[in-house]
Short mmCIF file of C-alpha atoms in Angstrom, two decimals:
data_model
loop_
_atom_site.label_atom_id
_atom_site.label_comp_id
_atom_site.label_asym_id
_atom_site.label_seq_id
_atom_site.Cartn_x
_atom_site.Cartn_y
_atom_site.Cartn_z
CA MET A 16 27.35 -47.90 59.52
CA LYS A 17 26.34 -51.02 61.44
CA MET A 18 24.33 -48.91 63.87
CA GLN A 19 22.46 -47.25 60.99
CA TRP A 20 21.42 -50.63 59.59
CA ALA A 21 20.25 -51.74 63.02
CA LEU A 22 18.16 -48.56 63.34
CA ILE A 23 16.65 -49.04 59.88
CA ALA A 24 15.85 -52.69 60.63
CA GLY A 25 14.24 -51.69 63.94
CA LEU A 26 12.09 -49.06 62.23
CA VAL A 27 10.98 -51.54 59.54
CA PHE A 28 10.10 -54.08 62.24
CA ALA A 29 8.14 -51.44 64.18
CA LEU A 30 6.28 -50.42 61.03
CA LEU A 31 5.36 -54.02 60.18
CA THR A 32 4.26 -54.67 63.77
CA GLY A 33 2.13 -51.52 63.74
CA ILE A 34 0.46 -52.47 60.46
CA PHE A 35 -0.16 -56.02 61.70
CA ALA A 36 -1.63 -54.68 64.94
CA VAL A 37 -3.95 -52.18 63.18
CA ILE A 38 -5.32 -54.91 60.91
CA ASN A 39 -6.16 -57.13 63.91
CA VAL A 40 -8.48 -54.98 66.03
CA ASP A 41 -10.88 -57.70 67.14
CA SER A 42 -11.21 -58.58 70.82
CA VAL A 43 -9.69 -61.86 71.90
CA GLN A 44 -9.94 -63.87 75.06
CA VAL A 45 -6.65 -64.13 76.98
CA ASN A 46 -6.18 -66.72 79.73
CA LEU A 47 -3.88 -65.33 82.47
CA LEU A 48 -3.84 -68.59 84.51
CA PHE A 49 -5.87 -67.05 87.33
CA ASN A 50 -8.37 -65.09 85.24
CA THR A 51 -9.68 -64.79 81.70
CA VAL A 52 -9.99 -61.35 80.10
CA ARG A 53 -11.05 -59.98 76.72
CA VAL A 54 -8.49 -57.62 75.22
CA PRO A 55 -8.33 -55.99 71.78
CA LEU A 56 -5.77 -57.86 69.73
CA ILE A 57 -4.02 -54.60 68.81
CA LEU A 58 -3.17 -54.00 72.49
CA LEU A 59 -2.02 -57.58 72.93
CA ILE A 60 0.32 -57.41 69.92
CA LEU A 61 1.78 -54.04 70.89
CA GLY A 62 2.09 -55.07 74.55
CA CYS A 63 3.93 -58.30 73.69
CA THR A 64 6.23 -56.41 71.31
CA LEU A 65 6.98 -53.84 74.02
CA ILE A 66 7.69 -56.53 76.62
CA GLY A 67 9.97 -58.35 74.17
CA GLY A 68 11.84 -55.11 73.43
CA ILE A 69 12.30 -54.45 77.15
CA ILE A 70 13.66 -57.97 77.71
CA VAL A 71 16.10 -57.75 74.78
CA GLY A 72 17.19 -54.23 75.78
CA SER A 73 17.75 -55.30 79.40
CA TYR A 74 19.89 -58.22 78.28
CA GLY A 75 21.91 -55.91 76.01
CA ILE A 76 22.52 -53.46 78.86
CA TYR A 77 23.56 -56.29 81.18
CA ARG A 78 25.93 -57.73 78.58
CA GLN A 79 27.49 -54.32 77.91
CA TYR A 80 27.98 -53.74 81.65
CA ARG A 81 29.61 -57.16 82.04
CA LEU A 82 31.96 -56.56 79.08
CA GLN A 83 32.96 -53.14 80.40
CA ARG A 84 33.73 -54.63 83.81
CA GLU A 85 35.83 -57.39 82.22
CA ASN A 86 37.60 -54.84 80.01
CA LYS A 87 38.49 -52.75 83.07
CA ARG A 88 39.77 -55.85 84.89
CA LEU A 89 41.94 -56.82 81.91
CA HIS A 90 43.36 -53.30 81.59
CA LEU A 91 44.38 -53.43 85.25
CA ARG A 92 45.97 -56.85 84.69
CA VAL A 93 47.93 -55.56 81.68
CA ALA A 94 49.14 -52.59 83.73
CA GLU A 95 50.27 -54.95 86.51
CA LEU A 96 52.12 -57.18 84.03
CA GLU A 97 53.80 -54.20 82.36
CA ALA A 98 54.87 -52.86 85.74
CA SER A 99 56.29 -56.23 86.80
CA ALA A 100 58.05 -56.66 83.45
CA ALA A 101 59.57 -53.19 83.71
CA SER A 102 60.85 -53.85 87.22
CA ALA A 103 62.19 -57.31 86.30
CA THR A 104 64.32 -56.17 83.36
CA THR A 105 67.60 -54.41 83.98
CA PRO A 106 68.19 -51.17 82.14
CA VAL A 107 70.68 -51.42 79.30
CA SER A 108 73.66 -49.13 79.54
CA TYR A 109 74.19 -46.94 76.51
CA ASP A 110 77.96 -47.17 77.02
CA ASN A 111 77.81 -50.92 76.37
CA MET A 112 75.74 -50.39 73.24
CA ASP A 113 78.19 -47.83 71.86
CA SER A 114 81.17 -50.12 72.44
CA THR A 115 79.51 -53.01 70.59
CA ARG A 116 78.49 -50.78 67.73
CA SER A 117 81.95 -49.30 67.34
CA THR A 118 83.56 -52.73 66.85
CA GLU A 119 81.07 -53.94 64.28
CA PRO A 120 81.89 -51.36 61.58
CA GLU A 121 85.63 -52.00 62.06
CA HIS A 122 85.04 -55.70 61.56
CA ASP A 123 82.94 -55.04 58.45
CA HIS A 124 85.59 -52.66 57.14
CA GLN A 125 88.30 -55.32 57.65
CA LEU A 126 86.24 -57.90 55.72
CA HIS A 127 85.75 -55.42 52.89
CA ASN A 128 89.50 -54.74 52.70
CA ASP A 129 90.26 -58.48 52.66
CA SER A 130 87.85 -59.07 49.77
CA ILE A 131 89.41 -56.20 47.77
CA GLN A 132 92.90 -57.59 48.31
CA THR A 133 91.75 -61.06 47.24
CA GLN A 134 90.25 -59.68 44.01
CA GLN A 135 93.41 -57.70 43.27
CA LYS A 136 95.53 -60.86 43.52
CA GLY A 137 93.45 -62.41 40.78
CA ASN A 138 91.53 -64.95 42.84
CA ASN A 139 87.97 -65.15 41.70
CA THR A 140 85.82 -66.36 44.51
CA GLY A 141 83.18 -67.64 42.07
CA THR A 142 85.46 -70.21 40.40
CA LEU A 143 87.31 -73.28 41.63
#
C-alpha cells in the first residue's frame, strides 16, 4: 500500500511539473560559469527535474545496496553465534529428564494424600 501511495505522489508531482513547464515556455538566459546560453524555460525545468530524480534514485539504490550488504553480514554473524552456542551447550540426556519427571508426580501425590488425611482428622487449614 505504501508503494502505491509513493507512485501516486510521484505521478502527481510529474503532472504538476509538466503543467508548470508548459506554462513557462519563454527563453531564459542561463549562466554556466564558463558560458552564457539561452534555453527555453520548459527544457530547463524538465532537465532540472530529471537531474534531481537521477540523484535521488542513485542515492536510493546506494542505500538499498548498503542495507542488503549489512543484512547479509548480520545473518552470517547470527549463524556464527548460533553455531558457537550449539557447540558450547551440552546435550541434555532424556534419561535424566525422565527420572526427574517421575519423582515429581509422586511428590505431588504424597502432598495430596497428606492434605486429605489432615481434612479427615478435622483440622481446617483455614482457621487457627
